[in-house]
PDB file of C-alpha atoms in Angstrom:
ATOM      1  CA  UNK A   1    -234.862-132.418 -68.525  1.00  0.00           C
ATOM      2  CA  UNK A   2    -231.725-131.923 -70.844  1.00  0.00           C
ATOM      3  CA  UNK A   3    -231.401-134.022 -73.757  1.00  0.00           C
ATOM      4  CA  UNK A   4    -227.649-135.313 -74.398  1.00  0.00           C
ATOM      5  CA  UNK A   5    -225.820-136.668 -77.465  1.00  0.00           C
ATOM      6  CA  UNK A   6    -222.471-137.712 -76.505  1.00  0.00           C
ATOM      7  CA  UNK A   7    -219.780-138.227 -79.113  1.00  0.00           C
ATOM      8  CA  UNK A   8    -216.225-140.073 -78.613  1.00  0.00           C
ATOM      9  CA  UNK A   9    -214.562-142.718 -79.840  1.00  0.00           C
ATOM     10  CA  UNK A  10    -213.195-144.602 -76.886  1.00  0.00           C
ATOM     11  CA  UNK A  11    -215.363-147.283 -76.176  1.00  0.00           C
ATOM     12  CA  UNK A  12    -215.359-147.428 -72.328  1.00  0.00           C
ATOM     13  CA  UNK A  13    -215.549-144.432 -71.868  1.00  0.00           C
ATOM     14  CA  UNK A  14    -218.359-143.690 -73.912  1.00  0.00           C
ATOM     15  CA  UNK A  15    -219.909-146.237 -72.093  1.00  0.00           C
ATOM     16  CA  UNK A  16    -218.277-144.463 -68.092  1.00  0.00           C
ATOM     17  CA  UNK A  17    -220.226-141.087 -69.562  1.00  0.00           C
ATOM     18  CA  UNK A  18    -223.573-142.358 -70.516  1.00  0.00           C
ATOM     19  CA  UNK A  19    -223.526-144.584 -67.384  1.00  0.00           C
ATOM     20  CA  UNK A  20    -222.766-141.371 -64.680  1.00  0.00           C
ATOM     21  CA  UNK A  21    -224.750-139.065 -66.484  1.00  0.00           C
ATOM     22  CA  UNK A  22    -228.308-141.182 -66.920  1.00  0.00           C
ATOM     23  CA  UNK A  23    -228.173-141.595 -63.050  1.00  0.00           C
ATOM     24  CA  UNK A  24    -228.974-137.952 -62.823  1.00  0.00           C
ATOM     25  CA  UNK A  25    -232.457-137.596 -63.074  1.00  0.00           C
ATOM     26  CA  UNK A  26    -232.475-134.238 -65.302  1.00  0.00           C
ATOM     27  CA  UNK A  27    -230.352-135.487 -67.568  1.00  0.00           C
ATOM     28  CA  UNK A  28    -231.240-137.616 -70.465  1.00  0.00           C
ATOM     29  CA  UNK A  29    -229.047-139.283 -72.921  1.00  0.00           C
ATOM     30  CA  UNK A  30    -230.527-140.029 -76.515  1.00  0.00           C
ATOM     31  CA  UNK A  31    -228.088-141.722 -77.884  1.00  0.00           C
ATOM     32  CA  UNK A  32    -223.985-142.197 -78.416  1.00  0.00           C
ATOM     33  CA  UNK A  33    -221.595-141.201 -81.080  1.00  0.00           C
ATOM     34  CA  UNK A  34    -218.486-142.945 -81.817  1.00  0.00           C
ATOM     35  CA  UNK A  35    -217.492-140.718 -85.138  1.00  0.00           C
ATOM     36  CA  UNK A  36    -217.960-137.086 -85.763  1.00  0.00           C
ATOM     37  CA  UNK A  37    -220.016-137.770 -88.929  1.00  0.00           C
ATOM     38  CA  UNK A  38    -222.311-139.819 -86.125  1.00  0.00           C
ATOM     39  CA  UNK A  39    -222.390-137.035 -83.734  1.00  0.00           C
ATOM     40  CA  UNK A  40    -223.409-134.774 -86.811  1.00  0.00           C
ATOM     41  CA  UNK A  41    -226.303-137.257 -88.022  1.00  0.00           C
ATOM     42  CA  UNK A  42    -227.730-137.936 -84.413  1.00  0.00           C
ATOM     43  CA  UNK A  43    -227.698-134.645 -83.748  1.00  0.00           C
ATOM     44  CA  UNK A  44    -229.828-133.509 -86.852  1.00  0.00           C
ATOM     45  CA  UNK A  45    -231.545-136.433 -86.524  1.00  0.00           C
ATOM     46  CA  UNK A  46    -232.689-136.155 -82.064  1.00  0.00           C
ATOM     47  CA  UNK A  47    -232.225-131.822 -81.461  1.00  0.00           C
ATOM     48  CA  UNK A  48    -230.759-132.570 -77.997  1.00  0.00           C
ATOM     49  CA  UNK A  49    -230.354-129.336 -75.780  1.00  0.00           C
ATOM     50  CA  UNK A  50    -226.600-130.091 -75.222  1.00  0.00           C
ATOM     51  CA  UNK A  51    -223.539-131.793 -77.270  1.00  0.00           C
ATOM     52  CA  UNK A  52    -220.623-133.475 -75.354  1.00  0.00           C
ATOM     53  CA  UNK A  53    -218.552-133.353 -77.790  1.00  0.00           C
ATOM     54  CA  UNK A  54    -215.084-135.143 -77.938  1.00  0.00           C
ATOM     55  CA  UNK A  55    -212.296-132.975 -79.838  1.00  0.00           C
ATOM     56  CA  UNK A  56    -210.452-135.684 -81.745  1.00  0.00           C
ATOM     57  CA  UNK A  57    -212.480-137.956 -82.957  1.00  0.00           C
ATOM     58  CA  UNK A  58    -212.283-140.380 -86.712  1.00  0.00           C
ATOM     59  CA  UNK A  59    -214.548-139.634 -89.973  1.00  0.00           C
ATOM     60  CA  UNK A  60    -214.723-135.874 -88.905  1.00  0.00           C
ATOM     61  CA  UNK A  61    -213.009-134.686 -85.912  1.00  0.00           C
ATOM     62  CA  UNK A  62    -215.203-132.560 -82.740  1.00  0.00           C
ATOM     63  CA  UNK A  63    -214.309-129.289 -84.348  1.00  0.00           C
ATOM     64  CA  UNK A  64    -215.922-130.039 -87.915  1.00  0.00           C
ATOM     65  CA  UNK A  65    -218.186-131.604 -86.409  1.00  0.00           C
ATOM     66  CA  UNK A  66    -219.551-128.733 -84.380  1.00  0.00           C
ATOM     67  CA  UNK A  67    -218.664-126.278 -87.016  1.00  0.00           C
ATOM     68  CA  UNK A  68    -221.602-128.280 -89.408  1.00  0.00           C
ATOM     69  CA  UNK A  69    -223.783-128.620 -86.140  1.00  0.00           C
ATOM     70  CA  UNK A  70    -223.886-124.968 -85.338  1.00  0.00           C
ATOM     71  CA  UNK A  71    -224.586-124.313 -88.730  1.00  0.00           C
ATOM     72  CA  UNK A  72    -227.711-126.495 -89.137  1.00  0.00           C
ATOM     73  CA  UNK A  73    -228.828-126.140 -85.540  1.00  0.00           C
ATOM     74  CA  UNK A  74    -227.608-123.110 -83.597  1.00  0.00           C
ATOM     75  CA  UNK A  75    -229.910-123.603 -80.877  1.00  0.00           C
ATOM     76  CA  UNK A  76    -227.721-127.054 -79.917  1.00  0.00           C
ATOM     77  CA  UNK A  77    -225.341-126.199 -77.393  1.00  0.00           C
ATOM     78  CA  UNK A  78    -221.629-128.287 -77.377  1.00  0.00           C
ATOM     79  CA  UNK A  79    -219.447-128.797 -74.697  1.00  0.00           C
ATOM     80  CA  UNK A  80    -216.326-130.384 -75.966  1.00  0.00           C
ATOM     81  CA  UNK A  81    -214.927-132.956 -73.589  1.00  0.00           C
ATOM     82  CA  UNK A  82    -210.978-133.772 -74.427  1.00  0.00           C
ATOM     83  CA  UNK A  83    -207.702-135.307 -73.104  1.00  0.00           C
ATOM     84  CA  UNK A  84    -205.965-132.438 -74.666  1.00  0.00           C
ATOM     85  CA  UNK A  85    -205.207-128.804 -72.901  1.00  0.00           C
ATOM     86  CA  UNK A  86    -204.226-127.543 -76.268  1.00  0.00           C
ATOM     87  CA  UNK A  87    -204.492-124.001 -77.087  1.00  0.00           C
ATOM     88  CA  UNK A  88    -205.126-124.250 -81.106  1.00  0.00           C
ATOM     89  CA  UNK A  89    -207.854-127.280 -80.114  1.00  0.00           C
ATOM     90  CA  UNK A  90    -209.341-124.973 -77.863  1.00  0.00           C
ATOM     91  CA  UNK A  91    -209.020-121.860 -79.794  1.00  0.00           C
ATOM     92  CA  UNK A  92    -210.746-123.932 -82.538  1.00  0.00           C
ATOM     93  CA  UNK A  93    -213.304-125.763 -81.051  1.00  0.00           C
ATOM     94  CA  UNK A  94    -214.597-122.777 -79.696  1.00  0.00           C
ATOM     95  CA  UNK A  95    -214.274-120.191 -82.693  1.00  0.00           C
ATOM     96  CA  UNK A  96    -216.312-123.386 -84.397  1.00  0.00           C
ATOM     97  CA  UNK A  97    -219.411-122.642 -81.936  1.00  0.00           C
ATOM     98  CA  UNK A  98    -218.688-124.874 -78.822  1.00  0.00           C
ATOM     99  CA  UNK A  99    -220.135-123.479 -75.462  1.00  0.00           C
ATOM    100  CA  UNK A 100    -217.598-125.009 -72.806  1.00  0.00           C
ATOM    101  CA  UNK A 101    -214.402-126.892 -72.644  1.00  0.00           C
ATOM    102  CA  UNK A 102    -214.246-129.455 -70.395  1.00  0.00           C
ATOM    103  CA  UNK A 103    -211.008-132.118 -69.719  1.00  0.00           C
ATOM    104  CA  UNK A 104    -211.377-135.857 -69.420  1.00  0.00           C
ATOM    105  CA  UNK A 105    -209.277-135.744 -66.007  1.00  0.00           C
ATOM    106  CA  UNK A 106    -212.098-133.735 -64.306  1.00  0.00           C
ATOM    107  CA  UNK A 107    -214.637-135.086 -61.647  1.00  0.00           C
ATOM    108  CA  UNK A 108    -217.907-136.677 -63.017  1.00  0.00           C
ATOM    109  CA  UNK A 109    -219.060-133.351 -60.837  1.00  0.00           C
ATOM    110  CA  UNK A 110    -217.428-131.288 -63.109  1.00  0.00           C
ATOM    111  CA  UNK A 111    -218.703-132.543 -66.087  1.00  0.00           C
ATOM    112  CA  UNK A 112    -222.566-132.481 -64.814  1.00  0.00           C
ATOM    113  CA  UNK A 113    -222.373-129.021 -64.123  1.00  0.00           C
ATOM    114  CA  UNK A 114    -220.509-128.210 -67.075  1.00  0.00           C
ATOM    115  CA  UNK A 115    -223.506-129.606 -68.693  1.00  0.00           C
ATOM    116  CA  UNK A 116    -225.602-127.336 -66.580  1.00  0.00           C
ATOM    117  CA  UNK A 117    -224.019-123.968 -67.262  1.00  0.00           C
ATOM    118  CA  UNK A 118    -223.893-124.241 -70.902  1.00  0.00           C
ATOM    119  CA  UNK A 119    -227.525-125.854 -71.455  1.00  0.00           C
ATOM    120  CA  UNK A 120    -228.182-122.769 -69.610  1.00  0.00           C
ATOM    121  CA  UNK A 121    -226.443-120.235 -72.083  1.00  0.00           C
ATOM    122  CA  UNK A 122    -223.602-119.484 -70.118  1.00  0.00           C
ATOM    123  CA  UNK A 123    -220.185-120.280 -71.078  1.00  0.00           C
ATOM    124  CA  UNK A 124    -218.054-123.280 -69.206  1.00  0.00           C
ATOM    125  CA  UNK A 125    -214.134-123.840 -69.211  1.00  0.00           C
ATOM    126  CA  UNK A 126    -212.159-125.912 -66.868  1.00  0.00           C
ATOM    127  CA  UNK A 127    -210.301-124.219 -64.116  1.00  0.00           C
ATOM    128  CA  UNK A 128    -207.043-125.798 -65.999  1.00  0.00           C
ATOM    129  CA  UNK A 129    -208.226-124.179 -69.423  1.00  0.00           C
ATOM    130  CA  UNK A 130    -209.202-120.740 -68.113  1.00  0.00           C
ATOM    131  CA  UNK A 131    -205.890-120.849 -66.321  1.00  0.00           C
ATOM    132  CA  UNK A 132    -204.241-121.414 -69.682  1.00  0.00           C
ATOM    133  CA  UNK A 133    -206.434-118.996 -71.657  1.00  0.00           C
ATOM    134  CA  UNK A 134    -205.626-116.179 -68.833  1.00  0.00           C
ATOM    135  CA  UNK A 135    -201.868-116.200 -69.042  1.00  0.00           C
ATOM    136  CA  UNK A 136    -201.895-116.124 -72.428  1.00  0.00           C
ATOM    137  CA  UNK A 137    -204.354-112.815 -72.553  1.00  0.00           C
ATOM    138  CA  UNK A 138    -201.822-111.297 -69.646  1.00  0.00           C
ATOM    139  CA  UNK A 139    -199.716-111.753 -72.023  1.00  0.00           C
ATOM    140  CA  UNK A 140    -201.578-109.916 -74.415  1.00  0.00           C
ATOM    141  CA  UNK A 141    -201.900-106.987 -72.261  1.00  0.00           C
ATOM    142  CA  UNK A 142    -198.116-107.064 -71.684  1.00  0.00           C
ATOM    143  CA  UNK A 143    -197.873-106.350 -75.378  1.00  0.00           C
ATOM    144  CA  UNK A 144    -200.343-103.946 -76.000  1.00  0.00           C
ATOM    145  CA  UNK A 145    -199.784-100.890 -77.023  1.00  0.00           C
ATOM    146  CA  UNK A 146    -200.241 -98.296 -74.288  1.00  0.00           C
ATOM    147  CA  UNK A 147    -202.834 -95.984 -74.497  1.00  0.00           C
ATOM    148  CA  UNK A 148    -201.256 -92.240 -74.804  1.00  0.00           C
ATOM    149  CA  UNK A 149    -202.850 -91.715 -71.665  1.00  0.00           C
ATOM    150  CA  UNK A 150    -200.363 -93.466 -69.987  1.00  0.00           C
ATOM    151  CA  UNK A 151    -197.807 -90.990 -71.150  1.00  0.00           C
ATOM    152  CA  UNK A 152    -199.195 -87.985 -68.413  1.00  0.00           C
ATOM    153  CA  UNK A 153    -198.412 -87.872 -65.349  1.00  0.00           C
ATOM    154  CA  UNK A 154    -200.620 -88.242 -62.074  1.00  0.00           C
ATOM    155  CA  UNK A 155    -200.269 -84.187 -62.021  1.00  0.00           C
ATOM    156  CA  UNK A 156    -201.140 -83.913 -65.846  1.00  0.00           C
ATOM    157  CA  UNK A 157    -203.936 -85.805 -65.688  1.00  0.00           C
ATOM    158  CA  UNK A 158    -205.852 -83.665 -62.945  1.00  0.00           C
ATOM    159  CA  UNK A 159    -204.260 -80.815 -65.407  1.00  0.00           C
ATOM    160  CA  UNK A 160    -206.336 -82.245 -68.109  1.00  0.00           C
ATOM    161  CA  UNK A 161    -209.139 -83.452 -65.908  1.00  0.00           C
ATOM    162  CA  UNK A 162    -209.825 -79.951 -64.760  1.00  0.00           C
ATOM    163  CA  UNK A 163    -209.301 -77.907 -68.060  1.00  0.00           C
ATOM    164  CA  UNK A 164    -211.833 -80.696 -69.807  1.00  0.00           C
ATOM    165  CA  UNK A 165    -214.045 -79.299 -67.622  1.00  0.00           C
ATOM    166  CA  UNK A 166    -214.008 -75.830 -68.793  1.00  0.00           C
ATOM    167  CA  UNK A 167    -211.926 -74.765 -65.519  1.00  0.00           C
ATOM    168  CA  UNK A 168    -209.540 -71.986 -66.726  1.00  0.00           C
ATOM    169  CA  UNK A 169    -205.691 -71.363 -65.824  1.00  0.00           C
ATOM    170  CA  UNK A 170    -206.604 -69.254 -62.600  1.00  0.00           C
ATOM    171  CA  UNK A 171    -209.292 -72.191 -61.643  1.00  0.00           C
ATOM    172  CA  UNK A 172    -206.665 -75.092 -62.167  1.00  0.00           C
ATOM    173  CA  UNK A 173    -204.238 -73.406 -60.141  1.00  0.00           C
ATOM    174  CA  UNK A 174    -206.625 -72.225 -57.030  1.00  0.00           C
ATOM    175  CA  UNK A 175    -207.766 -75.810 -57.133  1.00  0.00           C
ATOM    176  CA  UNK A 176    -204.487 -77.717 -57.336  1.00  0.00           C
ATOM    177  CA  UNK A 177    -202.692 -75.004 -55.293  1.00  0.00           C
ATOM    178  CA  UNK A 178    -199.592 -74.147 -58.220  1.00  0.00           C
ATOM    179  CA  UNK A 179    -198.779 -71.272 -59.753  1.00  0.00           C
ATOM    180  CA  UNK A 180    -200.417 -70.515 -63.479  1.00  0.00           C
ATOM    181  CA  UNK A 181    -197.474 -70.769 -64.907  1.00  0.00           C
ATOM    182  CA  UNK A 182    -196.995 -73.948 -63.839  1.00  0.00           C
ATOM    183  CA  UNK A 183    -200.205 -75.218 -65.059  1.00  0.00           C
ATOM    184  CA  UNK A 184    -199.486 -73.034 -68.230  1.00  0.00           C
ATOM    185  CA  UNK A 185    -196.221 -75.703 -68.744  1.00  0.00           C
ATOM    186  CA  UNK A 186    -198.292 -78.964 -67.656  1.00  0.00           C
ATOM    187  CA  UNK A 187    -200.886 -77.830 -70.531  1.00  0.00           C
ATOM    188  CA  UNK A 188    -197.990 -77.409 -72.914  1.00  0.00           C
ATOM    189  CA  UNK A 189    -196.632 -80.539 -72.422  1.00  0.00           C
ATOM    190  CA  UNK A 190    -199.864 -82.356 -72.301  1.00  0.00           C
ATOM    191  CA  UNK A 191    -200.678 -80.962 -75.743  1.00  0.00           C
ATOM    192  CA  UNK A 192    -197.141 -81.995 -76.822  1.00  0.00           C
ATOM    193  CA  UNK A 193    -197.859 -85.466 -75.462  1.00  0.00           C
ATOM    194  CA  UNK A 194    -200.888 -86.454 -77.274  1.00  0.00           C
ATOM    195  CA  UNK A 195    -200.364 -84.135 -79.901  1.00  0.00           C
ATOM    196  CA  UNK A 196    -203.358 -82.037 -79.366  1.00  0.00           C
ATOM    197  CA  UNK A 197    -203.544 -78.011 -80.703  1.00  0.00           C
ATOM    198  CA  UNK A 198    -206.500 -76.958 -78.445  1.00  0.00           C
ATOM    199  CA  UNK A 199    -208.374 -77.110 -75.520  1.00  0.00           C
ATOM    200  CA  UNK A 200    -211.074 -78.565 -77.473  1.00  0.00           C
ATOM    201  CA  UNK A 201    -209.095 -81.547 -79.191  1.00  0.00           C
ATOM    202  CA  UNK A 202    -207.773 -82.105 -75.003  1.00  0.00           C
ATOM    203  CA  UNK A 203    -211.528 -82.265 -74.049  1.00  0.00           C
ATOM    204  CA  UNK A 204    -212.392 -84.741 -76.657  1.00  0.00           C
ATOM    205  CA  UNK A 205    -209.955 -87.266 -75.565  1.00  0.00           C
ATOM    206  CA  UNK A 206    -210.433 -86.656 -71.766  1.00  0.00           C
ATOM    207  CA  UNK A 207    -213.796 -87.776 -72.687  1.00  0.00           C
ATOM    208  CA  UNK A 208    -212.573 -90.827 -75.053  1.00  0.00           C
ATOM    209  CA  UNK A 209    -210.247 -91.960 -72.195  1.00  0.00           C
ATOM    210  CA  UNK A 210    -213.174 -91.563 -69.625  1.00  0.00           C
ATOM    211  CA  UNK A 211    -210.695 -88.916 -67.786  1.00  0.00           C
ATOM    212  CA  UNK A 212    -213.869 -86.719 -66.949  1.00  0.00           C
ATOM    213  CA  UNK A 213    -217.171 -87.836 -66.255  1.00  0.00           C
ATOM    214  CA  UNK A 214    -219.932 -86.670 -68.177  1.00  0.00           C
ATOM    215  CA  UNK A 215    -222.535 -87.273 -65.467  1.00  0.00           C
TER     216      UNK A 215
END
């Protein structure tokens, strides 16, 4: 059985949640919050497992409200259940402890096994929200700095890959079929490229960049 609090300040559908989620037999509601200060004082007051917790709510909104939770009980687990696909509400919400972000428009499906995954530990976002959350770390990515890795070329990396090993010149080239002077000018500029004076300093960051494997 899973103990619910849930918290929002629309009326009806207060009512619509507790109603669809007492008619599942491993859920139980405790009681309802219309405020966040209620949520906050039923919550210390019951220790349910799990929080549904609405975002925007009057006399303390879902995020304080979860902050103050989490820091009294961190055992509770909150789901916040909004209207709102808003980046800074969910950025907030869940930097402020929430396990799960769920959207108002979803199925009553979707909610109960929202409930499910984070009484459970696991983390819970809407396929909306991850969607969101994704495009915006692809983003992130697209903006990253590359790693200096990316500066060699398929034929300096096996360069580097081999001489990490401890191959020498006469190896490398027997191995990748060039001449030694030619692997003599890939190690140059490889050095050059990530500014490394020795065979030693190229090692270490073969290893760093998982180039070689130490198995």
């Amino acid at each position: 059985m899973i103990p619910l609090i849930i918290a929002d300040d629309h009326e009806l559908f207060l009512e619509g949640v507790r109603d669809i989620l007492s008619r599942e037999e491993d859920l139980d509601v405790l009681a309802l919050a219309r405020t966040g200060q209620e949520a906050l004082e039923l919550t210390l007051q019951h220790h349910p497992d799990v929080v549904v917790m609405d975002v925007t709510m009057p006399k303390m909104n879902g995020i304080e409200a979860s902050r103050r939770i989490k820091s009294s009980l961190e055992d509770v687990k909150i789901l916040a259940l909004s209207m709102h696909a808003d980046k800074r509400l969910i950025a907030e919400i869940l930097k402020a402890g929430a396990s799960g972000y769920a959207l108002k428009e979803g199925s009553s499906e979707e909610l109960i096994r929202a409930i499910h995954i984070v009484s459970s530990g696991e983390t819970y976002l809407s396929p909306k929200i991850a969607s969101i959350l994704m495009k915006d770390y692809l983003k992130l990515l697209d903006t990253a700095i590359p790693s200096q890795a990316s500066l060699l070329s398929d034929r300096e990396r096996e360069v580097l890959s081999l001489l990490a090993k401890g191959s020498s010149t006469k190896e490398v080239a027997s191995s990748l079929h060039i001449s030694k002077n030619t692997v003599d000018t890939h190690r140059r500029r490889i050095m050059e490229k990530l500014d490394c004076g020795n065979i030693a300093e190229l090692t270490r960051f073969a290893i760093r960049e998982g180039l070689i494997d130490l198995g």
